[in-house]
């Protein structure tokens, strides 16, 4: 595995230094100052392959930039694009695959060993804690579909939002003094805000007999299920969400995830 960046070698070194153990994961690290021409020229990838001692055609490039995709294809390599700017995938069409985030990388599609960290259709994550009062959403009639989502403020949870790609996640939800419930949620781009604002939409997997706007909701997000997707019909979307619910309900019974149910941070101290 090689790291090939247009950044100068020294910048790569100082940046990677903060992530313990990362540097050792790469057998080759090559900076923009070690080649004549940076991306979109194929040179940096060809040089990386040479130092890895493998044929360019056997390499898979993972790239977040458009010039990088161009460089990878020009080097005769297969390229998976992870666009650095959301909603810009139309600029990346020369890539062999476009994925929303690294959470969706499937190495087995490229003849590489499968990641070992997925468990029963879920990817365990470092737990994230978010919360606040339940706010009004955008009246998408989700209750009509039987999928109400107790929205949390995007501003108050902006760190969480910037660290998590859009997609379907799950975890546990503590609601005021009512209890702790299983929860499946989508993080996504609100179309009403011209794709500029991401929203947090947790569905508590419990039958409530009334609304609970304004009540304190605490979430621990423990795993990832899938990226956001487009569906040809509303029925297909609803079916997919019900499948997400089933996956989350089952996974949350695994010790790996169930241990967070009693987390004191889910309790509101009033
Ligand atoms: P909004 O667009 O205002 O978020 P929704 O149609 O998504 O409206 O409904 C969400 C509201 O429904 C929540 O704020 C909450 O008060 C209520 N609600 C009732 N049951 C649930 C549930 N199981 N999960 C989430 N919210 C629920
Ligand atoms: Mg909602």
Short mmCIF file of C-alpha atoms and ligand atoms in Angstrom, two decimals:
data_model
loop_
_atom_site.label_atom_id
_atom_site.label_comp_id
_atom_site.label_asym_id
_atom_site.label_seq_id
_atom_site.Cartn_x
_atom_site.Cartn_y
_atom_site.Cartn_z
CA UNK A 1 0.00 0.00 0.00
CA UNK A 2 1.37 3.37 -1.05
CA UNK A 3 0.50 6.95 -0.28
CA UNK A 4 1.01 9.26 -3.28
CA UNK A 5 0.20 12.92 -2.74
CA UNK A 6 0.89 16.15 -4.58
CA UNK A 7 1.77 17.66 -1.18
CA UNK A 8 5.48 17.95 -0.46
CA UNK A 9 6.93 14.92 1.28
CA UNK A 10 7.63 16.96 4.45
CA UNK A 11 3.97 18.04 4.73
CA UNK A 12 2.79 14.45 4.39
CA UNK A 13 5.22 13.37 7.09
CA UNK A 14 4.16 16.07 9.52
CA UNK A 15 0.48 15.42 8.92
CA UNK A 16 0.63 11.66 9.22
CA UNK A 17 2.74 11.98 12.38
CA UNK A 18 -0.39 12.82 14.38
CA UNK A 19 -2.02 9.48 13.57
CA UNK A 20 -0.28 6.79 15.51
CA UNK A 21 0.64 3.75 13.46
CA UNK A 22 -0.47 5.16 10.11
CA UNK A 23 2.96 5.77 8.66
CA UNK A 24 3.93 2.15 9.19
CA UNK A 25 0.87 1.01 7.20
CA UNK A 26 2.36 2.30 3.95
CA UNK A 27 5.30 0.57 2.33
CA UNK A 28 5.78 3.57 0.04
CA UNK A 29 5.13 7.26 0.69
CA UNK A 30 5.78 9.67 -2.17
CA UNK A 31 5.35 13.42 -2.26
CA UNK A 32 4.81 15.91 -5.07
CA UNK A 33 8.38 17.16 -4.74
CA UNK A 34 9.74 13.71 -5.60
CA UNK A 35 8.41 13.72 -9.18
CA UNK A 36 8.70 16.15 -12.08
CA UNK A 37 5.00 16.54 -12.65
CA UNK A 38 2.25 16.15 -10.08
CA UNK A 39 -1.29 14.92 -10.67
CA UNK A 40 -3.04 14.99 -13.16
CA UNK A 41 0.17 13.60 -14.67
CA UNK A 42 0.35 9.81 -14.11
CA UNK A 43 3.98 10.10 -13.02
CA UNK A 44 3.46 9.97 -9.26
CA UNK A 45 1.34 6.80 -9.46
CA UNK A 46 3.73 5.13 -11.89
CA UNK A 47 6.62 5.94 -9.54
CA UNK A 48 4.63 4.56 -6.57
CA UNK A 49 3.95 1.31 -8.47
CA UNK A 50 7.61 1.03 -9.37
CA UNK A 51 8.66 1.42 -5.74
CA UNK A 52 6.02 -1.11 -4.71
CA UNK A 53 7.45 -3.36 -7.37
CA UNK A 54 4.07 -4.10 -8.99
CA UNK A 55 2.56 -3.54 -12.42
CA UNK A 56 0.48 -0.35 -12.75
CA UNK A 57 -2.41 -2.45 -14.12
CA UNK A 58 -2.50 -4.34 -10.79
CA UNK A 59 -2.94 -1.13 -8.79
CA UNK A 60 -6.14 0.29 -7.35
CA UNK A 61 -6.08 4.04 -6.79
CA UNK A 62 -8.34 5.62 -4.16
CA UNK A 63 -8.69 9.30 -4.87
CA UNK A 64 -10.62 12.27 -3.56
CA UNK A 65 -9.61 14.82 -6.22
CA UNK A 66 -10.51 15.15 -9.89
CA UNK A 67 -6.86 15.61 -11.02
CA UNK A 68 -6.02 12.50 -8.99
CA UNK A 69 -8.63 10.44 -10.80
CA UNK A 70 -7.27 11.69 -14.12
CA UNK A 71 -3.73 10.75 -13.04
CA UNK A 72 -4.77 7.26 -11.91
CA UNK A 73 -6.57 6.48 -15.15
CA UNK A 74 -3.64 7.86 -17.19
CA UNK A 75 -1.37 5.50 -15.25
CA UNK A 76 -3.50 2.57 -16.45
CA UNK A 77 -4.84 1.87 -12.97
CA UNK A 78 -8.30 1.21 -11.64
CA UNK A 79 -9.66 4.17 -9.70
CA UNK A 80 -12.23 4.46 -6.93
CA UNK A 81 -13.23 8.09 -6.39
CA UNK A 82 -14.31 9.39 -2.98
CA UNK A 83 -15.24 12.96 -3.94
CA UNK A 84 -13.98 15.46 -1.38
CA UNK A 85 -16.89 17.78 -2.09
CA UNK A 86 -20.35 16.31 -1.66
CA UNK A 87 -22.67 16.36 -4.64
CA UNK A 88 -19.79 16.77 -7.09
CA UNK A 89 -19.75 13.21 -8.35
CA UNK A 90 -20.59 14.35 -11.91
CA UNK A 91 -17.01 15.67 -12.13
CA UNK A 92 -15.58 12.25 -11.36
CA UNK A 93 -17.14 10.15 -14.09
CA UNK A 94 -13.84 8.85 -15.45
CA UNK A 95 -13.39 6.86 -12.22
CA UNK A 96 -14.27 3.15 -12.24
CA UNK A 97 -16.46 3.61 -9.17
CA UNK A 98 -17.63 6.60 -7.17
CA UNK A 99 -18.36 6.06 -3.50
CA UNK A 100 -19.73 8.48 -0.93
CA UNK A 101 -17.13 7.86 1.75
CA UNK A 102 -14.38 5.45 2.74
CA UNK A 103 -16.99 3.64 4.85
CA UNK A 104 -18.30 2.28 1.55
CA UNK A 105 -15.04 0.98 0.15
CA UNK A 106 -15.39 -2.70 -0.78
CA UNK A 107 -11.91 -4.04 -1.55
CA UNK A 108 -13.31 -7.43 -2.59
CA UNK A 109 -14.79 -5.76 -5.67
CA UNK A 110 -11.21 -5.22 -6.84
CA UNK A 111 -9.75 -8.60 -6.06
CA UNK A 112 -8.41 -7.44 -2.70
CA UNK A 113 -9.13 -9.07 0.66
CA UNK A 114 -12.42 -8.08 2.22
CA UNK A 115 -12.39 -5.80 5.28
CA UNK A 116 -12.82 -7.88 8.41
CA UNK A 117 -14.54 -5.29 10.58
CA UNK A 118 -18.11 -5.58 9.26
CA UNK A 119 -20.44 -7.49 11.59
CA UNK A 120 -23.83 -8.74 10.37
CA UNK A 121 -24.29 -5.97 7.83
CA UNK A 122 -22.97 -3.24 10.12
CA UNK A 123 -19.69 -1.41 10.55
CA UNK A 124 -18.81 -0.75 14.20
CA UNK A 125 -17.69 2.85 14.79
CA UNK A 126 -16.02 4.70 17.64
CA UNK A 127 -19.14 5.73 19.58
CA UNK A 128 -20.26 9.35 19.12
CA UNK A 129 -22.46 11.14 21.61
CA UNK A 130 -24.87 13.78 20.43
CA UNK A 131 -28.03 15.30 21.80
CA UNK A 132 -30.30 18.22 22.49
CA UNK A 133 -33.99 19.04 22.42
CA UNK A 134 -36.09 17.40 19.70
CA UNK A 135 -36.76 20.07 17.09
CA UNK A 136 -39.31 20.38 14.28
CA UNK A 137 -38.21 18.81 11.04
CA UNK A 138 -39.39 19.83 7.64
CA UNK A 139 -42.78 18.20 7.56
CA UNK A 140 -41.97 15.52 5.04
CA UNK A 141 -44.94 13.56 6.27
CA UNK A 142 -42.68 10.88 7.65
CA UNK A 143 -45.37 10.01 10.19
CA UNK A 144 -47.70 9.23 7.33
CA UNK A 145 -45.14 6.71 6.10
CA UNK A 146 -44.83 5.35 9.64
CA UNK A 147 -41.25 6.57 9.90
CA UNK A 148 -41.16 9.57 12.24
CA UNK A 149 -37.71 11.05 12.84
CA UNK A 150 -36.99 13.09 15.96
CA UNK A 151 -34.71 15.72 14.49
CA UNK A 152 -31.79 17.19 16.42
CA UNK A 153 -30.29 20.61 15.78
CA UNK A 154 -27.64 20.52 13.05
CA UNK A 155 -25.92 23.62 14.47
CA UNK A 156 -25.59 22.18 17.97
CA UNK A 157 -24.16 18.94 16.57
CA UNK A 158 -22.05 20.39 13.79
CA UNK A 159 -18.83 18.60 14.81
CA UNK A 160 -20.58 15.25 14.60
CA UNK A 161 -22.06 16.16 11.23
CA UNK A 162 -18.78 17.24 9.73
CA UNK A 163 -17.10 14.04 10.91
CA UNK A 164 -19.79 11.70 9.58
CA UNK A 165 -20.56 11.22 5.92
CA UNK A 166 -24.21 11.11 4.93
CA UNK A 167 -25.74 7.67 5.30
CA UNK A 168 -27.64 5.36 7.61
CA UNK A 169 -26.32 4.81 11.15
CA UNK A 170 -27.71 3.28 14.34
CA UNK A 171 -27.31 3.24 18.07
CA UNK A 172 -29.16 3.90 21.31
CA UNK A 173 -31.41 6.81 22.20
CA UNK A 174 -32.15 8.11 25.68
CA UNK A 175 -35.31 10.22 25.70
CA UNK A 176 -35.83 12.57 28.69
CA UNK A 177 -37.00 10.44 31.62
CA UNK A 178 -38.86 7.94 29.43
CA UNK A 179 -36.16 5.37 28.75
CA UNK A 180 -33.52 4.11 26.36
CA UNK A 181 -34.54 2.80 22.94
CA UNK A 182 -32.95 1.26 19.89
CA UNK A 183 -32.49 3.82 17.16
CA UNK A 184 -31.73 3.90 13.43
CA UNK A 185 -30.94 7.23 11.83
CA UNK A 186 -30.14 8.91 8.60
CA UNK A 187 -27.67 11.70 8.22
CA UNK A 188 -28.42 13.48 5.02
CA UNK A 189 -28.69 16.56 2.91
CA UNK A 190 -31.88 18.43 3.28
CA UNK A 191 -33.15 19.12 -0.23
CA UNK A 192 -35.11 22.10 1.08
CA UNK A 193 -31.85 23.85 1.87
CA UNK A 194 -30.38 23.51 -1.59
CA UNK A 195 -28.01 20.74 -0.49
CA UNK A 196 -26.13 22.95 1.92
CA UNK A 197 -27.41 21.64 5.23
CA UNK A 198 -27.10 18.14 6.56
CA UNK A 199 -29.76 16.96 8.98
CA UNK A 200 -29.86 14.36 11.76
CA UNK A 201 -32.97 12.16 11.63
CA UNK A 202 -33.23 9.45 14.29
CA UNK A 203 -36.14 7.02 14.26
CA UNK A 204 -36.67 5.59 17.73
CA UNK A 205 -37.65 1.94 17.39
CA UNK A 206 -40.49 2.12 19.84
CA UNK A 207 -44.20 2.89 19.58
CA UNK A 208 -44.96 6.28 21.20
CA UNK A 209 -48.49 7.52 21.65
CA UNK A 210 -47.68 11.18 21.34
CA UNK A 211 -45.14 13.63 20.01
CA UNK A 212 -42.20 14.63 22.18
CA UNK A 213 -40.98 17.85 20.59
CA UNK A 214 -38.77 19.85 22.94
CA UNK A 215 -37.81 16.87 25.08
CA UNK A 216 -34.12 16.11 25.64
CA UNK A 217 -32.81 13.37 23.37
CA UNK A 218 -29.38 11.79 23.83
CA UNK A 219 -27.88 9.50 21.23
CA UNK A 220 -24.91 7.23 21.13
CA UNK A 221 -24.13 6.36 17.51
CA UNK A 222 -22.30 3.03 17.42
CA UNK A 223 -22.39 1.77 13.85
CA UNK A 224 -22.91 2.38 10.15
CA UNK A 225 -25.19 0.51 7.76
CA UNK A 226 -25.13 2.05 4.28
CA UNK A 227 -24.79 5.22 2.20
CA UNK A 228 -27.75 7.37 1.26
CA UNK A 229 -29.25 6.20 -1.97
CA UNK A 230 -31.78 7.15 -4.57
CA UNK A 231 -34.76 4.92 -5.05
CA UNK A 232 -37.01 4.55 -8.06
CA UNK A 233 -40.12 4.77 -5.89
CA UNK A 234 -41.33 5.71 -2.45
CA UNK A 235 -42.27 2.08 -1.76
CA UNK A 236 -38.71 0.97 -2.42
CA UNK A 237 -37.37 3.68 -0.11
CA UNK A 238 -39.75 2.69 2.69
CA UNK A 239 -38.87 -0.99 2.23
CA UNK A 240 -35.17 -0.16 2.44
CA UNK A 241 -35.66 1.84 5.64
CA UNK A 242 -37.57 -1.06 7.18
CA UNK A 243 -34.69 -3.30 6.26
CA UNK A 244 -32.28 -0.85 7.93
CA UNK A 245 -34.49 -1.06 11.02
CA UNK A 246 -34.26 -4.85 11.02
CA UNK A 247 -30.47 -4.76 10.61
CA UNK A 248 -30.12 -2.24 13.45
CA UNK A 249 -32.51 -4.06 15.80
CA UNK A 250 -30.65 -7.32 15.36
CA UNK A 251 -27.17 -5.80 15.59
CA UNK A 252 -27.97 -3.84 18.75
CA UNK A 253 -28.51 -7.12 20.60
CA UNK A 254 -24.88 -8.11 19.94
CA UNK A 255 -22.68 -7.53 23.02
CA UNK A 256 -20.47 -5.31 20.84
CA UNK A 257 -23.31 -2.78 20.60
CA UNK A 258 -25.67 -3.65 23.47
CA UNK A 259 -23.09 -2.60 26.04
CA UNK A 260 -23.82 1.05 25.26
CA UNK A 261 -27.46 0.73 26.27
CA UNK A 262 -26.71 1.51 29.92
CA UNK A 263 -24.31 4.34 29.13
CA UNK A 264 -24.89 7.06 31.77
CA UNK A 265 -24.47 9.70 29.05
CA UNK A 266 -27.83 8.63 27.61
CA UNK A 267 -29.57 9.72 30.79
CA UNK A 268 -30.66 13.30 31.11
CA UNK A 269 -30.01 14.64 34.56
CA UNK A 270 -32.95 16.87 35.30
P1 LIG B 1 -40.68 16.40 11.78
O1 LIG B 1 -40.59 16.69 10.33
O2 LIG B 1 -41.15 17.56 12.60
O3 LIG B 1 -39.43 15.80 12.34
P2 LIG B 1 -41.79 13.73 11.69
O4 LIG B 1 -42.91 13.38 10.79
O5 LIG B 1 -40.40 13.28 11.30
O6 LIG B 1 -41.84 15.29 11.90
O7 LIG B 1 -42.15 13.20 13.12
C1 LIG B 1 -41.19 13.32 14.15
C2 LIG B 1 -41.81 13.57 15.51
O8 LIG B 1 -42.68 12.50 15.84
C3 LIG B 1 -40.75 13.58 16.57
O9 LIG B 1 -40.24 14.89 16.78
C4 LIG B 1 -41.47 13.07 17.78
O10 LIG B 1 -42.05 14.15 18.50
C5 LIG B 1 -42.59 12.20 17.21
N1 LIG B 1 -42.35 10.74 17.28
C6 LIG B 1 -43.28 9.83 17.66
N2 LIG B 1 -42.80 8.58 17.63
C7 LIG B 1 -41.52 8.67 17.22
C8 LIG B 1 -40.49 7.70 17.02
N3 LIG B 1 -40.71 6.39 17.23
N4 LIG B 1 -39.27 8.13 16.61
C9 LIG B 1 -39.05 9.44 16.38
N5 LIG B 1 -39.99 10.41 16.56
C10 LIG B 1 -41.21 10.04 16.99
MG1 LIG B 2 -38.35 14.26 11.40
#
